[in-house]
Amino acid sequence: PGRGAPATAARNPLPRLDRALRLRLADRDVRAGALLAPGKPTAFVFVGTACPIANAAAPELASLHAAVAPRGGKVVLVYSNPGDQDEAAAHAAHWNLGALPRVLDTDQSLAAALGAKLTPEAFVVDGDGVVRYRGRIDDASAARAKPRGTGASR
């Protein structure tokens, strides 16, 4: 290809989630492919029980799940921070996220597979396991993440 030619899928493939990756849901083990549906998006949202930005986004996550679930889409909460797995059910209930599937990523294999680095971070994966989006939950999360300044000194 000449200069300026678009990248081809063979030269620059989109990231892909291994459908055989073993995941732990709140009540059972599944393969990643079980969370993906042909032609339907699945959003994996990495959250932390003590993350104020993720907690502030909880109403939006619940609304998004309610909007996409009837059409076969999913919003999946992923708890990868050490220790968060024990608190995941209580956290989801407290923030009215009990209807969302929860992955307890105790070995951080899903975080490694997708390249998650922080909370909250969202990955939208299509039914074939191709990552179509990686980033913030929304633009409002950027505003919530702005530094608060320094604390008062004595």
Steps between C-alpha positions, in 0.01 A plus 500: 500500500609851425565778743191610685311178423257392771620230736368158416356262754790262436759769577316669784245262649245621750546356850299184555373336818574128515157337519655205689631718785363363828315757712343482843151644526343562837337157495689287246799466270448574130707549189516857368308392190196428718471875566512586130202474265521507119431849370458644850739722698630413844650779709750382761533780756784471748390646833638521850292491815681807635531687168303825530489547122360152438250545783386836362439331164284224652163656403618539142622138488165376632314709240724379220449138600122550516508649149715234330396182684158467328681507165756237601788730602673479835679722746729281713666631816856374547657498846878459453638691796637266768243461777209648304363159408383437859306827496366483142145387584457758776650770279267419209198493730593829668534676164187336347710295258371159608350427154840523331715188462816515711838348416722434800840536332705365792799407284464813286495288184220705342678825588817365338314371194336836434785719626301666779713736704261697721147533631266584356599386155259365238553255215225437245546160337297373206356149472819376333716620788643803317559801725317790332546762774733554792489800728286704732144416588406848379642849470362593841745258661784726381351791694456282809868401478638855507736568790338654804801710590707483811363451846511769763820521700544604859 
